[in-house]
């Protein structure tokens, strides 16, 4: 799973606590409390319920384990009905949302085993500040899915990770895939003149 906590993309009226790039998220919100997450394909949330979301390259699946949930497709011509407890929504890339009662066997089989149980509270684990621990240098392959994500994320990481462009291997990856992340052009070529391809 690739996820970002507390995303601030400047256009989030949901106040989402998580941005899901790919993988699985189980979102549990206490009674009377709203919880939300973002994804390029759709935003999702629940108030006082539990929602399981799986994000794949070909779409997203959302299951309302308990309480009401909602999925809001980002495409302007799409809408999805609210999810009642026990309902599941399949949202394919470029397709229309499909609502079903209950989960599919494939969904259950692919779901992380720990999601079968009620999530334990993690509040005490984050009650105090924990100093970060360096794991090593970030390779381009680690960052590339985020660098090539939707535009607000691309802009965010072009500013946040600009110093990494000084690393020869990282820079090589950025230059090679520049069409997928044009926000890096002024970082790579401050003069404003990118080299022309040789034919």
PDB file of C-alpha atoms in Angstrom:
ATOM      1  CA  UNK A   1       0.000   0.000   0.000  1.00  0.00           C
ATOM      2  CA  UNK A   2       1.206   3.500  -0.867  1.00  0.00           C
ATOM      3  CA  UNK A   3      -0.497   6.221   1.144  1.00  0.00           C
ATOM      4  CA  UNK A   4       0.167   9.749   2.337  1.00  0.00           C
ATOM      5  CA  UNK A   5      -1.040  10.970   5.725  1.00  0.00           C
ATOM      6  CA  UNK A   6      -2.586  14.403   6.129  1.00  0.00           C
ATOM      7  CA  UNK A   7      -2.446  15.416   2.449  1.00  0.00           C
ATOM      8  CA  UNK A   8      -2.739  19.147   1.860  1.00  0.00           C
ATOM      9  CA  UNK A   9      -3.407  19.632  -1.831  1.00  0.00           C
ATOM     10  CA  UNK A  10      -5.181  22.959  -1.498  1.00  0.00           C
ATOM     11  CA  UNK A  11      -8.526  21.764  -2.854  1.00  0.00           C
ATOM     12  CA  UNK A  12      -9.786  19.343  -0.226  1.00  0.00           C
ATOM     13  CA  UNK A  13     -13.217  20.205   1.159  1.00  0.00           C
ATOM     14  CA  UNK A  14     -13.337  16.764   2.815  1.00  0.00           C
ATOM     15  CA  UNK A  15     -10.376  17.412   5.129  1.00  0.00           C
ATOM     16  CA  UNK A  16      -9.161  13.929   4.295  1.00  0.00           C
ATOM     17  CA  UNK A  17      -6.634  12.320   6.604  1.00  0.00           C
ATOM     18  CA  UNK A  18      -5.233   9.938   3.986  1.00  0.00           C
ATOM     19  CA  UNK A  19      -4.369  10.015   0.289  1.00  0.00           C
ATOM     20  CA  UNK A  20      -4.381   6.485  -1.135  1.00  0.00           C
ATOM     21  CA  UNK A  21      -2.148   6.081  -4.171  1.00  0.00           C
ATOM     22  CA  UNK A  22      -2.559   2.309  -4.364  1.00  0.00           C
ATOM     23  CA  UNK A  23      -3.373  -0.621  -2.114  1.00  0.00           C
ATOM     24  CA  UNK A  24      -5.771  -0.957   0.805  1.00  0.00           C
ATOM     25  CA  UNK A  25      -7.151   1.320   3.522  1.00  0.00           C
ATOM     26  CA  UNK A  26      -9.623   0.587   6.303  1.00  0.00           C
ATOM     27  CA  UNK A  27     -11.181   3.786   7.602  1.00  0.00           C
ATOM     28  CA  UNK A  28     -13.042   3.691  10.916  1.00  0.00           C
ATOM     29  CA  UNK A  29     -14.746   6.840  12.225  1.00  0.00           C
ATOM     30  CA  UNK A  30     -16.243   7.061  15.744  1.00  0.00           C
ATOM     31  CA  UNK A  31     -19.938   7.853  16.130  1.00  0.00           C
ATOM     32  CA  UNK A  32     -20.649  11.419  15.081  1.00  0.00           C
ATOM     33  CA  UNK A  33     -17.193  11.847  13.548  1.00  0.00           C
ATOM     34  CA  UNK A  34     -16.454  12.138   9.835  1.00  0.00           C
ATOM     35  CA  UNK A  35     -13.467  10.414   8.279  1.00  0.00           C
ATOM     36  CA  UNK A  36     -12.366  10.759   4.669  1.00  0.00           C
ATOM     37  CA  UNK A  37      -9.675   9.744   2.231  1.00  0.00           C
ATOM     38  CA  UNK A  38      -8.669  10.839  -1.244  1.00  0.00           C
ATOM     39  CA  UNK A  39      -7.688   9.032  -4.398  1.00  0.00           C
ATOM     40  CA  UNK A  40      -7.198  10.215  -7.978  1.00  0.00           C
ATOM     41  CA  UNK A  41     -10.265   8.277  -9.131  1.00  0.00           C
ATOM     42  CA  UNK A  42     -12.614   9.169  -6.267  1.00  0.00           C
ATOM     43  CA  UNK A  43     -12.853  10.555  -2.755  1.00  0.00           C
ATOM     44  CA  UNK A  44     -14.501   8.478  -0.049  1.00  0.00           C
ATOM     45  CA  UNK A  45     -15.610   8.836   3.530  1.00  0.00           C
ATOM     46  CA  UNK A  46     -17.878   7.745   6.339  1.00  0.00           C
ATOM     47  CA  UNK A  47     -19.457   9.291   9.410  1.00  0.00           C
ATOM     48  CA  UNK A  48     -19.558   6.964  12.372  1.00  0.00           C
ATOM     49  CA  UNK A  49     -18.888   3.925  10.209  1.00  0.00           C
ATOM     50  CA  UNK A  50     -16.173   1.693   8.805  1.00  0.00           C
ATOM     51  CA  UNK A  51     -15.192   1.752   5.138  1.00  0.00           C
ATOM     52  CA  UNK A  52     -12.716  -0.519   3.334  1.00  0.00           C
ATOM     53  CA  UNK A  53     -11.231   0.807   0.112  1.00  0.00           C
ATOM     54  CA  UNK A  54      -9.014  -1.005  -2.388  1.00  0.00           C
ATOM     55  CA  UNK A  55      -7.267   1.037  -5.049  1.00  0.00           C
ATOM     56  CA  UNK A  56      -5.958  -0.745  -8.133  1.00  0.00           C
ATOM     57  CA  UNK A  57      -4.680   0.442 -11.506  1.00  0.00           C
ATOM     58  CA  UNK A  58      -7.991  -0.460 -13.184  1.00  0.00           C
ATOM     59  CA  UNK A  59     -10.296   1.112 -10.613  1.00  0.00           C
ATOM     60  CA  UNK A  60     -11.383   1.143  -6.980  1.00  0.00           C
ATOM     61  CA  UNK A  61     -13.621  -0.961  -4.750  1.00  0.00           C
ATOM     62  CA  UNK A  62     -15.314   0.353  -1.631  1.00  0.00           C
ATOM     63  CA  UNK A  63     -17.130  -1.744   0.976  1.00  0.00           C
ATOM     64  CA  UNK A  64     -19.235  -0.226   3.756  1.00  0.00           C
ATOM     65  CA  UNK A  65     -18.512  -2.646   6.574  1.00  0.00           C
ATOM     66  CA  UNK A  66     -20.687  -0.696   8.998  1.00  0.00           C
ATOM     67  CA  UNK A  67     -22.598   2.547   8.948  1.00  0.00           C
ATOM     68  CA  UNK A  68     -23.252   4.790   5.943  1.00  0.00           C
ATOM     69  CA  UNK A  69     -20.410   5.658   3.580  1.00  0.00           C
ATOM     70  CA  UNK A  70     -20.010   7.721   0.438  1.00  0.00           C
ATOM     71  CA  UNK A  71     -17.818   7.565  -2.636  1.00  0.00           C
ATOM     72  CA  UNK A  72     -17.514  10.667  -4.794  1.00  0.00           C
ATOM     73  CA  UNK A  73     -16.033  10.004  -8.249  1.00  0.00           C
ATOM     74  CA  UNK A  74     -13.729  12.766  -9.466  1.00  0.00           C
ATOM     75  CA  UNK A  75     -15.009  12.550 -13.048  1.00  0.00           C
ATOM     76  CA  UNK A  76     -17.495  15.422 -13.542  1.00  0.00           C
ATOM     77  CA  UNK A  77     -20.022  13.264 -15.405  1.00  0.00           C
ATOM     78  CA  UNK A  78     -20.189  10.535 -12.767  1.00  0.00           C
ATOM     79  CA  UNK A  79     -22.065  10.086  -9.519  1.00  0.00           C
ATOM     80  CA  UNK A  80     -22.290   7.209  -7.087  1.00  0.00           C
ATOM     81  CA  UNK A  81     -25.129   6.418  -4.676  1.00  0.00           C
ATOM     82  CA  UNK A  82     -24.447   6.494  -0.932  1.00  0.00           C
ATOM     83  CA  UNK A  83     -23.358   3.148   0.486  1.00  0.00           C
ATOM     84  CA  UNK A  84     -25.420   1.482   3.172  1.00  0.00           C
ATOM     85  CA  UNK A  85     -23.898  -0.957   5.618  1.00  0.00           C
ATOM     86  CA  UNK A  86     -23.022  -4.186   3.779  1.00  0.00           C
ATOM     87  CA  UNK A  87     -22.964  -2.633   0.304  1.00  0.00           C
ATOM     88  CA  UNK A  88     -20.032  -2.582  -2.087  1.00  0.00           C
ATOM     89  CA  UNK A  89     -19.217  -0.216  -4.942  1.00  0.00           C
ATOM     90  CA  UNK A  90     -16.975  -0.986  -7.924  1.00  0.00           C
ATOM     91  CA  UNK A  91     -15.670   2.079  -9.751  1.00  0.00           C
ATOM     92  CA  UNK A  92     -13.724   1.135 -12.895  1.00  0.00           C
ATOM     93  CA  UNK A  93     -11.426   3.612 -14.624  1.00  0.00           C
ATOM     94  CA  UNK A  94     -13.462   5.183 -17.428  1.00  0.00           C
ATOM     95  CA  UNK A  95     -16.597   3.252 -16.470  1.00  0.00           C
ATOM     96  CA  UNK A  96     -19.757   3.761 -14.458  1.00  0.00           C
ATOM     97  CA  UNK A  97     -20.017   2.866 -10.748  1.00  0.00           C
ATOM     98  CA  UNK A  98     -21.672  -0.476  -9.994  1.00  0.00           C
ATOM     99  CA  UNK A  99     -23.374  -1.150  -6.658  1.00  0.00           C
ATOM    100  CA  UNK A 100     -23.719  -4.626  -5.145  1.00  0.00           C
ATOM    101  CA  UNK A 101     -24.879  -6.199  -1.905  1.00  0.00           C
ATOM    102  CA  UNK A 102     -22.022  -7.777   0.021  1.00  0.00           C
ATOM    103  CA  UNK A 103     -18.434  -8.417  -1.000  1.00  0.00           C
ATOM    104  CA  UNK A 104     -17.129 -10.610  -3.787  1.00  0.00           C
ATOM    105  CA  UNK A 105     -14.987 -13.680  -2.963  1.00  0.00           C
ATOM    106  CA  UNK A 106     -12.069 -12.091  -4.855  1.00  0.00           C
ATOM    107  CA  UNK A 107     -12.314  -8.937  -2.736  1.00  0.00           C
ATOM    108  CA  UNK A 108     -12.276 -10.909   0.517  1.00  0.00           C
ATOM    109  CA  UNK A 109      -9.392 -13.099  -0.635  1.00  0.00           C
ATOM    110  CA  UNK A 110      -7.248 -10.102  -1.620  1.00  0.00           C
ATOM    111  CA  UNK A 111      -8.080  -8.064   1.491  1.00  0.00           C
ATOM    112  CA  UNK A 112      -5.377  -7.855   4.197  1.00  0.00           C
ATOM    113  CA  UNK A 113      -6.124 -10.437   6.882  1.00  0.00           C
ATOM    114  CA  UNK A 114      -6.001  -7.836   9.661  1.00  0.00           C
ATOM    115  CA  UNK A 115      -8.941  -6.017   8.029  1.00  0.00           C
ATOM    116  CA  UNK A 116     -11.190  -8.942   8.989  1.00  0.00           C
ATOM    117  CA  UNK A 117     -11.169  -7.707  12.596  1.00  0.00           C
ATOM    118  CA  UNK A 118     -12.117  -4.444  14.280  1.00  0.00           C
ATOM    119  CA  UNK A 119      -9.224  -2.019  14.110  1.00  0.00           C
ATOM    120  CA  UNK A 120      -7.633  -1.423  17.524  1.00  0.00           C
ATOM    121  CA  UNK A 121      -7.186   2.175  18.630  1.00  0.00           C
ATOM    122  CA  UNK A 122      -3.713   3.519  17.809  1.00  0.00           C
ATOM    123  CA  UNK A 123      -4.129   6.820  19.654  1.00  0.00           C
ATOM    124  CA  UNK A 124      -1.758   5.920  22.509  1.00  0.00           C
ATOM    125  CA  UNK A 125       0.980   4.949  20.048  1.00  0.00           C
ATOM    126  CA  UNK A 126       0.953   8.493  18.670  1.00  0.00           C
ATOM    127  CA  UNK A 127       0.403  10.369  21.933  1.00  0.00           C
ATOM    128  CA  UNK A 128       4.017  11.587  22.029  1.00  0.00           C
ATOM    129  CA  UNK A 129       6.370  12.872  19.357  1.00  0.00           C
ATOM    130  CA  UNK A 130       8.545  10.135  17.908  1.00  0.00           C
ATOM    131  CA  UNK A 131      11.815  11.225  16.295  1.00  0.00           C
ATOM    132  CA  UNK A 132      12.115  10.127  12.667  1.00  0.00           C
ATOM    133  CA  UNK A 133      14.553   7.335  11.856  1.00  0.00           C
ATOM    134  CA  UNK A 134      16.527   7.534   8.644  1.00  0.00           C
ATOM    135  CA  UNK A 135      16.076   4.447   6.470  1.00  0.00           C
ATOM    136  CA  UNK A 136      18.465   5.478   3.705  1.00  0.00           C
ATOM    137  CA  UNK A 137      18.430   7.475   0.497  1.00  0.00           C
ATOM    138  CA  UNK A 138      15.261   7.469  -1.586  1.00  0.00           C
ATOM    139  CA  UNK A 139      15.741   5.997  -5.049  1.00  0.00           C
ATOM    140  CA  UNK A 140      13.868   7.303  -8.074  1.00  0.00           C
ATOM    141  CA  UNK A 141      11.970   4.004  -8.336  1.00  0.00           C
ATOM    142  CA  UNK A 142      10.630   4.587  -4.796  1.00  0.00           C
ATOM    143  CA  UNK A 143       9.438   8.103  -5.576  1.00  0.00           C
ATOM    144  CA  UNK A 144       8.301   7.659  -9.193  1.00  0.00           C
ATOM    145  CA  UNK A 145       4.671   6.610  -8.473  1.00  0.00           C
ATOM    146  CA  UNK A 146       4.200   9.828  -6.476  1.00  0.00           C
ATOM    147  CA  UNK A 147       6.134  12.004  -8.936  1.00  0.00           C
ATOM    148  CA  UNK A 148       3.857  10.796 -11.756  1.00  0.00           C
ATOM    149  CA  UNK A 149       0.602  11.031  -9.751  1.00  0.00           C
ATOM    150  CA  UNK A 150      -2.183  13.581 -10.289  1.00  0.00           C
ATOM    151  CA  UNK A 151      -1.223  17.232 -10.816  1.00  0.00           C
ATOM    152  CA  UNK A 152      -1.578  18.568  -7.228  1.00  0.00           C
ATOM    153  CA  UNK A 153       0.701  15.806  -5.944  1.00  0.00           C
ATOM    154  CA  UNK A 154       3.205  16.340  -8.752  1.00  0.00           C
ATOM    155  CA  UNK A 155       3.430  20.029  -7.855  1.00  0.00           C
ATOM    156  CA  UNK A 156       3.802  19.234  -4.169  1.00  0.00           C
ATOM    157  CA  UNK A 157       6.647  16.775  -4.637  1.00  0.00           C
ATOM    158  CA  UNK A 158       8.461  18.846  -7.264  1.00  0.00           C
ATOM    159  CA  UNK A 159       8.848  21.465  -4.528  1.00  0.00           C
ATOM    160  CA  UNK A 160       9.445  19.070  -1.642  1.00  0.00           C
ATOM    161  CA  UNK A 161      11.974  16.810  -3.372  1.00  0.00           C
ATOM    162  CA  UNK A 162      13.718  19.318  -5.643  1.00  0.00           C
ATOM    163  CA  UNK A 163      17.101  18.754  -3.942  1.00  0.00           C
ATOM    164  CA  UNK A 164      16.996  15.120  -5.098  1.00  0.00           C
ATOM    165  CA  UNK A 165      17.454  16.332  -8.673  1.00  0.00           C
ATOM    166  CA  UNK A 166      21.129  16.853  -7.792  1.00  0.00           C
ATOM    167  CA  UNK A 167      21.589  13.083  -7.495  1.00  0.00           C
ATOM    168  CA  UNK A 168      22.720  11.776 -10.926  1.00  0.00           C
ATOM    169  CA  UNK A 169      20.604   8.594 -10.849  1.00  0.00           C
ATOM    170  CA  UNK A 170      17.515  10.429  -9.590  1.00  0.00           C
ATOM    171  CA  UNK A 171      17.987  13.150 -12.185  1.00  0.00           C
ATOM    172  CA  UNK A 172      18.333  10.559 -14.941  1.00  0.00           C
ATOM    173  CA  UNK A 173      14.951   9.090 -13.986  1.00  0.00           C
ATOM    174  CA  UNK A 174      13.341  12.534 -13.894  1.00  0.00           C
ATOM    175  CA  UNK A 175      14.699  13.485 -17.314  1.00  0.00           C
ATOM    176  CA  UNK A 176      13.708  10.156 -18.859  1.00  0.00           C
ATOM    177  CA  UNK A 177      10.087  10.481 -17.738  1.00  0.00           C
ATOM    178  CA  UNK A 178       9.699  14.255 -17.959  1.00  0.00           C
ATOM    179  CA  UNK A 179       6.526  14.027 -20.084  1.00  0.00           C
ATOM    180  CA  UNK A 180       4.790  12.403 -17.101  1.00  0.00           C
ATOM    181  CA  UNK A 181       5.876  15.101 -14.644  1.00  0.00           C
ATOM    182  CA  UNK A 182       6.416  18.436 -16.473  1.00  0.00           C
ATOM    183  CA  UNK A 183       6.391  20.228 -13.100  1.00  0.00           C
ATOM    184  CA  UNK A 184      10.048  19.196 -12.770  1.00  0.00           C
ATOM    185  CA  UNK A 185      11.124  21.105 -15.904  1.00  0.00           C
ATOM    186  CA  UNK A 186      12.059  24.351 -14.061  1.00  0.00           C
ATOM    187  CA  UNK A 187      13.901  22.292 -11.435  1.00  0.00           C
ATOM    188  CA  UNK A 188      15.932  20.365 -14.002  1.00  0.00           C
ATOM    189  CA  UNK A 189      16.417  23.298 -16.377  1.00  0.00           C
ATOM    190  CA  UNK A 190      16.360  26.567 -14.387  1.00  0.00           C
ATOM    191  CA  UNK A 191      17.352  28.537 -17.487  1.00  0.00           C
ATOM    192  CA  UNK A 192      14.063  27.478 -19.075  1.00  0.00           C
ATOM    193  CA  UNK A 193      15.728  25.726 -21.971  1.00  0.00           C
ATOM    194  CA  UNK A 194      15.443  21.945 -22.003  1.00  0.00           C
ATOM    195  CA  UNK A 195      17.732  20.150 -24.470  1.00  0.00           C
ATOM    196  CA  UNK A 196      16.073  19.205 -27.746  1.00  0.00           C
ATOM    197  CA  UNK A 197      15.871  15.492 -28.607  1.00  0.00           C
ATOM    198  CA  UNK A 198      18.360  14.274 -31.187  1.00  0.00           C
ATOM    199  CA  UNK A 199      16.774  12.667 -34.277  1.00  0.00           C
TER     200      UNK A 199
END
